[in-house]
Short mmCIF file of C-alpha atoms and ligand atoms in Angstrom, two decimals:
data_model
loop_
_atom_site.label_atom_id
_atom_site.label_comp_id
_atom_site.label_asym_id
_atom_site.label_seq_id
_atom_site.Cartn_x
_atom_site.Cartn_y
_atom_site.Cartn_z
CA UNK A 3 -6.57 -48.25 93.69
CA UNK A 4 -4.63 -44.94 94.60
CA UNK A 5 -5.70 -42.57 97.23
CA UNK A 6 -7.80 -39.62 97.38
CA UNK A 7 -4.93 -37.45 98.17
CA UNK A 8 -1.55 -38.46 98.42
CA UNK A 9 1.16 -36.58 99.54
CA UNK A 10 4.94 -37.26 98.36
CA UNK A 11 8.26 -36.20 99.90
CA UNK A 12 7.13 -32.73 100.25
CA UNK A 13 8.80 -30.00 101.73
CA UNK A 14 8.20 -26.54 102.25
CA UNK A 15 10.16 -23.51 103.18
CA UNK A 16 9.74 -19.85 104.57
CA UNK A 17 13.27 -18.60 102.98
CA UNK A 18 15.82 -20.80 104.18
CA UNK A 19 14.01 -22.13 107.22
CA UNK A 20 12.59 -25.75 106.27
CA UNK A 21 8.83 -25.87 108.23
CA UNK A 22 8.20 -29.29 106.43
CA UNK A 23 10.72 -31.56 105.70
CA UNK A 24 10.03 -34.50 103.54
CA UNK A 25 6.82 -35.65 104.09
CA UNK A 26 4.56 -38.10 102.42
CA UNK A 27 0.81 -39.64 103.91
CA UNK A 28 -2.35 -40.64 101.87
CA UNK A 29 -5.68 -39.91 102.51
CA UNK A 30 -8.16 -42.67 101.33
CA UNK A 31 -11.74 -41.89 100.46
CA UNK A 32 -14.38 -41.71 102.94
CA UNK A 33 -12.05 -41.86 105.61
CA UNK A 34 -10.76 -39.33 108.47
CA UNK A 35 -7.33 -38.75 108.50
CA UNK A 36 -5.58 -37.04 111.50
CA UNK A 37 -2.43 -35.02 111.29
CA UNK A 38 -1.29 -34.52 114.80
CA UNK A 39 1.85 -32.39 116.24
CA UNK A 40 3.09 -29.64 119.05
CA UNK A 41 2.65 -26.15 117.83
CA UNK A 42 4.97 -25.21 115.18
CA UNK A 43 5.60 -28.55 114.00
CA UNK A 44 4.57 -28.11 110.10
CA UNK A 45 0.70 -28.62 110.24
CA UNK A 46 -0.40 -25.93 109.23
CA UNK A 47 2.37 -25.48 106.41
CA UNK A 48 1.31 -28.58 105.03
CA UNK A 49 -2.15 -27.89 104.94
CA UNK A 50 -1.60 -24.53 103.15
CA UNK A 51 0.54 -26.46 100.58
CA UNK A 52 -2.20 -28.92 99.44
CA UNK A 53 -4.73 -25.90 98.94
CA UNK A 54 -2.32 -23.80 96.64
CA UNK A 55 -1.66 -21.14 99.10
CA UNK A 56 1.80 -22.01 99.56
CA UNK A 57 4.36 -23.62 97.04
CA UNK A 58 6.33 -26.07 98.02
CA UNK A 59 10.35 -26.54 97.48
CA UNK A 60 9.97 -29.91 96.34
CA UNK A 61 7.19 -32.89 96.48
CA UNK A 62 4.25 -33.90 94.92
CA UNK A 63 0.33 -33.47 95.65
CA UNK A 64 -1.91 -35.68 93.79
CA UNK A 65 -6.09 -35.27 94.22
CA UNK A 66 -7.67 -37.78 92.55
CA UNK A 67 -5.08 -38.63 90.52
CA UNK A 68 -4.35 -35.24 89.40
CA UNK A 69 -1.21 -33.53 89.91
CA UNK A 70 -2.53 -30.45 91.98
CA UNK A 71 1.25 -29.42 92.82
CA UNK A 72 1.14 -26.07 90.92
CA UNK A 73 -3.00 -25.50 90.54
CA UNK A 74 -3.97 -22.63 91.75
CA UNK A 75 -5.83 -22.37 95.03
CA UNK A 76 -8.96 -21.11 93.50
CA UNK A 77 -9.19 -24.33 91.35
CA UNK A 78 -7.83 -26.67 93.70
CA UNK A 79 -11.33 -25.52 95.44
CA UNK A 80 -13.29 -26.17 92.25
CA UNK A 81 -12.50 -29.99 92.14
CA UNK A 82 -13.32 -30.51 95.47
CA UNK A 83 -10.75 -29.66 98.27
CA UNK A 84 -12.01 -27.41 100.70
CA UNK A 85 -9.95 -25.85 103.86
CA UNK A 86 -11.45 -24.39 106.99
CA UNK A 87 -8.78 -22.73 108.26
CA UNK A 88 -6.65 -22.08 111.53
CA UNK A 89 -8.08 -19.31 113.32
CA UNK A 90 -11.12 -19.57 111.69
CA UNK A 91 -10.87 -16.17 109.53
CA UNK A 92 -14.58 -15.58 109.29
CA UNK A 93 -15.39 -12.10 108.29
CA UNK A 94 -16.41 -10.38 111.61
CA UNK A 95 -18.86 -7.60 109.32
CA UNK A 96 -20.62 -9.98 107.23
CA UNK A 97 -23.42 -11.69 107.90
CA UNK A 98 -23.76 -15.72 108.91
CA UNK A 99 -25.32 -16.10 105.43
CA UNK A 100 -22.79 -13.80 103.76
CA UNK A 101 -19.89 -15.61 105.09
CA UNK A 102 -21.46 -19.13 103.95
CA UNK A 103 -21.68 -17.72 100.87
CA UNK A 104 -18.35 -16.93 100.48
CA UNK A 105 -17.51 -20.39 100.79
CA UNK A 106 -19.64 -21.48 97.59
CA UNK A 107 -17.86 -18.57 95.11
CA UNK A 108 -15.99 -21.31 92.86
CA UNK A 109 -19.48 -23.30 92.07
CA UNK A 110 -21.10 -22.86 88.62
CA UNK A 111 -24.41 -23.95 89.83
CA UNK A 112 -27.03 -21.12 92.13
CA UNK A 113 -28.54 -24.20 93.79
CA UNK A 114 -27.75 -23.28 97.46
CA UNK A 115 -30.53 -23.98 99.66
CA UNK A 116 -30.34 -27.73 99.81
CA UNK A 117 -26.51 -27.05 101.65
CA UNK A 118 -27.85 -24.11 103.62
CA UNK A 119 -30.50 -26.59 104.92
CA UNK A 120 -28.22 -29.01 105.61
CA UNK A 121 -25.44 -26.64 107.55
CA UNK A 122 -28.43 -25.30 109.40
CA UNK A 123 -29.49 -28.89 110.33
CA UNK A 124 -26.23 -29.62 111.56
CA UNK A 125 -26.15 -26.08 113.43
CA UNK A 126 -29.27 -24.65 114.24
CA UNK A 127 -27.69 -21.83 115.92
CA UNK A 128 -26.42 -20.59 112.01
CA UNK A 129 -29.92 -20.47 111.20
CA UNK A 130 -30.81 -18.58 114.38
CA UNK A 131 -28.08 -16.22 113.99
CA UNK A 132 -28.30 -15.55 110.19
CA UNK A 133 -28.75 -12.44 109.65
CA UNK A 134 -26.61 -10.94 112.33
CA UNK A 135 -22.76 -10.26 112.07
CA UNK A 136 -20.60 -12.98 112.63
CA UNK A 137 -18.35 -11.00 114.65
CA UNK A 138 -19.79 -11.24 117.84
CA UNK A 139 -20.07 -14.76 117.73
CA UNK A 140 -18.56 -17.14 120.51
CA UNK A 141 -15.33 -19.60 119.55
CA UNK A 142 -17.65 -22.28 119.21
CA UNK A 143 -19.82 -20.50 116.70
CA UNK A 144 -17.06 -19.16 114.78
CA UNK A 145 -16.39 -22.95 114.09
CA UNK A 146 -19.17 -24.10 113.00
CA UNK A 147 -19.63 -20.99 110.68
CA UNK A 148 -16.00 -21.62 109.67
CA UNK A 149 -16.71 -25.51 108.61
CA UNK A 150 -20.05 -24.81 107.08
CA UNK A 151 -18.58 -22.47 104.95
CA UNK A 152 -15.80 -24.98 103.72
CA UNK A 153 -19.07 -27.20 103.03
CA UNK A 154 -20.86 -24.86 101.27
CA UNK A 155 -18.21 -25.74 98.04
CA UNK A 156 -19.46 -29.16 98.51
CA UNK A 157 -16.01 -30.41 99.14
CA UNK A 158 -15.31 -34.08 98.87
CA UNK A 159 -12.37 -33.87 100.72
CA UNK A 160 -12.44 -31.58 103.79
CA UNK A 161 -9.81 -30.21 105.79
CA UNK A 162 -9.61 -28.30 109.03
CA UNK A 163 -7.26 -26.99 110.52
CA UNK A 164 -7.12 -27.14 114.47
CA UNK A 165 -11.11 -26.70 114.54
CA UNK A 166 -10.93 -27.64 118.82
CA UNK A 167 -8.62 -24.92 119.55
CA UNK A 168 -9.91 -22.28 122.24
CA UNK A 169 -13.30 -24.27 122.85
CA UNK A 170 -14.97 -25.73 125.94
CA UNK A 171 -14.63 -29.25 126.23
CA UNK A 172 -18.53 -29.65 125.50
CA UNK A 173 -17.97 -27.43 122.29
CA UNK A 174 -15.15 -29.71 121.06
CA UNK A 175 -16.95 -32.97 121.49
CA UNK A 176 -19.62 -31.24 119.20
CA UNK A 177 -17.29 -30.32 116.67
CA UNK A 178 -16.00 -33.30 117.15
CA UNK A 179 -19.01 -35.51 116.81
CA UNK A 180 -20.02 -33.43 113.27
CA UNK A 181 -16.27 -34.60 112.10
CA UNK A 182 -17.77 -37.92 112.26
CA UNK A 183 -21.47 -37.43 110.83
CA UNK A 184 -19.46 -35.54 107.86
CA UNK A 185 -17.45 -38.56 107.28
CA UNK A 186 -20.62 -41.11 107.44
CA UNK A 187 -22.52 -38.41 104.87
CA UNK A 188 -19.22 -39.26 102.35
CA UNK A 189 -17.13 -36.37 102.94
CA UNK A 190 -13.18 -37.45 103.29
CA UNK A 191 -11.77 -35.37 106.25
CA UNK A 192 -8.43 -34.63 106.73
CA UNK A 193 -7.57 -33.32 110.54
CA UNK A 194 -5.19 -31.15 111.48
CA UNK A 195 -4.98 -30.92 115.90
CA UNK A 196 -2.64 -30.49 118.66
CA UNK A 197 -5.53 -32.39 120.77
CA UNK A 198 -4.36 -35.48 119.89
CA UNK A 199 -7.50 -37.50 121.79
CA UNK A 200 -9.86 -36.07 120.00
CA UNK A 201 -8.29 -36.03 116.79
CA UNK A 202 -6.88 -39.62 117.33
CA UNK A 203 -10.21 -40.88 118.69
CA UNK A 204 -12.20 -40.51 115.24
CA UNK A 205 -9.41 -41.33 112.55
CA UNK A 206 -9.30 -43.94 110.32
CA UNK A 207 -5.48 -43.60 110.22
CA UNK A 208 -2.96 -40.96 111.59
CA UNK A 209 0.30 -39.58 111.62
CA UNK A 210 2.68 -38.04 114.14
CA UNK A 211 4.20 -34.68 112.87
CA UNK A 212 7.65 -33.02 114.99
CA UNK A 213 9.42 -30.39 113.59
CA UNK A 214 8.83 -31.06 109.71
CA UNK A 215 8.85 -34.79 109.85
CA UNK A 216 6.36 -37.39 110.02
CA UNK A 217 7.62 -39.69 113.05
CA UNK A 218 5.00 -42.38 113.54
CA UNK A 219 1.91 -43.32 111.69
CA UNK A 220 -0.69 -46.01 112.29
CA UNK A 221 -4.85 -46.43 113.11
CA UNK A 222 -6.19 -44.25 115.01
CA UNK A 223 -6.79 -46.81 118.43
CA UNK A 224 -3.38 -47.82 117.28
CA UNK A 225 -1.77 -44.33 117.65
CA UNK A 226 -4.05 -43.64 120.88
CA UNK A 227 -2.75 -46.92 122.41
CA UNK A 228 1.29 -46.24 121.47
CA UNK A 229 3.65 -45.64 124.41
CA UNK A 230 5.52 -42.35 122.84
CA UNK A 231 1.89 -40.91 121.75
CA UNK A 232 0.57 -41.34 125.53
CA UNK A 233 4.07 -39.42 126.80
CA UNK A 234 4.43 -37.24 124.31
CA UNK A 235 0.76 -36.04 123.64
CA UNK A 236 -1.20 -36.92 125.69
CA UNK A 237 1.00 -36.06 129.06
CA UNK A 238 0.77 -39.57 130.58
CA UNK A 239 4.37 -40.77 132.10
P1 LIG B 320 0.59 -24.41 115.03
O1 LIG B 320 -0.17 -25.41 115.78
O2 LIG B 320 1.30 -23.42 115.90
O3 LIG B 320 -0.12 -23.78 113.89
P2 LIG B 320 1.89 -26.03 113.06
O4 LIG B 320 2.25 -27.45 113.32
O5 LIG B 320 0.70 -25.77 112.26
O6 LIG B 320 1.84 -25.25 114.42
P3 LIG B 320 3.28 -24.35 111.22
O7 LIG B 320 2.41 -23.17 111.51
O8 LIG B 320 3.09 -25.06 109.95
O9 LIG B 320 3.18 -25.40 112.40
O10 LIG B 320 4.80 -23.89 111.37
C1 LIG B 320 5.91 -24.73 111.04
C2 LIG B 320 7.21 -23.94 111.16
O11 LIG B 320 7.25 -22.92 110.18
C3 LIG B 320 7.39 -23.24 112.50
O12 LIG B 320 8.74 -23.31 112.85
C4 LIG B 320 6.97 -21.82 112.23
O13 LIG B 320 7.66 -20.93 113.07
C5 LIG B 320 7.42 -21.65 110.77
N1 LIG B 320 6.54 -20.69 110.06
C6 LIG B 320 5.20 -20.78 109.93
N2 LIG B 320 4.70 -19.75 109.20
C7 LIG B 320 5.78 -19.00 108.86
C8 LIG B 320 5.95 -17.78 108.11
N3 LIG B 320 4.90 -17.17 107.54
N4 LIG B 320 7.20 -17.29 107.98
C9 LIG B 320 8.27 -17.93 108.54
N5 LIG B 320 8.18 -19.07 109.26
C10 LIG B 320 6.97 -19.60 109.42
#
C-alpha cells in the first residue's frame, strides 16, 4: 500500500536560488513523521510546497494517491492537509474563537462544537481565554491556538511547522506530549523542528534536512541514537 503523502524529487526555488534540492520522504498513516534541520535548511520551503502556497520547480506531491502538485492551497485543505504554520500567524485582533474559526472556512458542514470541545479539552486555557483577543497571548498560547486552529479543518494529516520554537521547556514538552495524543486520536503528523530531541523523540520515522537535501533518514530512536545526529544536533562531541 502507498503512503499517505509521498514526496518525490522535489525541488523548489526563490528565483535562481535552489532552497530545496531534490527531495523525496513518505509519510505513512497514523504515524509522526519528523523533518529535522539548522535554520535555513529547506523546512519550511518544503512544507509550504505540499500546502499549495509555493510551486515547486520540479517533483511530485501525492496525498492519498492524488496528485496534489498543482491543487490549490485552499483545496489541498479541503481533502484533509492542514498546516500550522511557522511563527504561528494567529490574528492578534480576533478573538480565540474567531481565530479557530478561521481554521474550519473550507468545511461544508456547521457542525463545530464537537471540535471546539475537543480543542478546549486538550487546552483548557482556549476555553478560558475565548472571548478575549489573541494578541496578548503568551508563546505558548499562541501555539496551542495556532494547532487547534489547523484541527478545526479536521485534518487527517497535520503539519506544523517548528511549533517548540520560543517556548519554555515545560511549554514544549506540552506541545510536545499533544503531538503524541493527536497521533493516538488518528491524526498523521508531519513535524517540522530545529529541536531535534523533541522532534526525534516522538517520530515514527525521520529525516535529516542540510541545505536542500535530505542527508540521513531512519526511526526515530534510530536517528536519536546516530553518531552525526548527536554532533551535529544535538551538540554532543
Ligand atoms: P528556518 O528554521 O529558518 O525556517 P528552514 O529549514 O525552514 O529554516 P527555509 O525557510 O525553507 O528553511 O529556507 C530555505 C532557504 O531558502 C534558505 O536559504 C532561505 O534563505 C531561502 N528562502 C526562504 N524563503 C525565501 C524567500 N521568500 N525568498 C528568498 N529566499 C528564501
Amino acid at each position: 500500500m502507498s503512503a499517505m503523502l509521498e514526496v518525490k524529487d522535489l525541488v523548489v526555488s526563490y528565483g535562481k536560488i535552489k532552497a530545496v534540492k531534490g527531495i523525496s520522504f513518505d509519510v505513512e498513516q497514523g504515524s509522526v513523521v519528523s523533518l529535522i534541520g539548522t535554520n535555513g535548511a529547506g523546512k519550511t520551503t518544503t512544507l509550504r510546497t505540499i500546502s499549495g502556497l509555493l510551486r515547486p520547480t520540479s517533483g511530485s506531491i501525492t496525498f492519498e494517491g492524488k496528485d496534489i502538485t498543482k491543487v490549490a492551497a485552499h483545496d489541498i485543505v479541503s481533502l484533509g492537509l492542514a498546516h500550522s504554520p511557522e511563527g504561528r500567524r494567529i490574528f492578534p485582533q480576533l478573538t480565540v474563537r474567531e481565530n479557530l474559526m478561521l481554521g474550519a472556512f473550507s468545511r461544508k458542514d456547521k457542525d463545530f462544537d464537537g471540535d471546539l470541545a475537543e480543542i478546549y479539552e486538550l487546552f483548557p486555557i482556549l476555553e478560558e481565554r475565548n472571548n478575549q483577543p489573541a494578541g496578548t497571548f503568551s508563546g505558548g498560547e499562541q501555539q496551542m491556538l495556532a494547532m487547534g486552529r489547523a484541527m478545526m479543518s479536521r485534518p487527517k494529516l497535520l503539519m506544523l511547522d517548528e511549533p517548540s520554537m520560543g517556548l519554555s521547556p515545560l511549554m514544549m514538552k506540552r506541545i510536545m506530549s499533544t503531538v503524541s495524543t493527536l497521533q493516538q486520536r488518528g491524526t498523521t503528523i508531519l513535524l517540522v523542528e530545529q529541536n531535534a530531541q523533541a522532534a526525534l523523540k516522538r517520530a515514527t520515522h525521520g529525516y535529516v534536512l542540510e541545505v536542500g537535501k535530505i542527508v540521513l533518514e531512519g526511526s526515530g530512536s534510530e536517528l536519536l541514537a546516530s553518531d552525526d545526529v548527536r554532533k551535529a544536533y544535538l551538540g554532543e562531541d
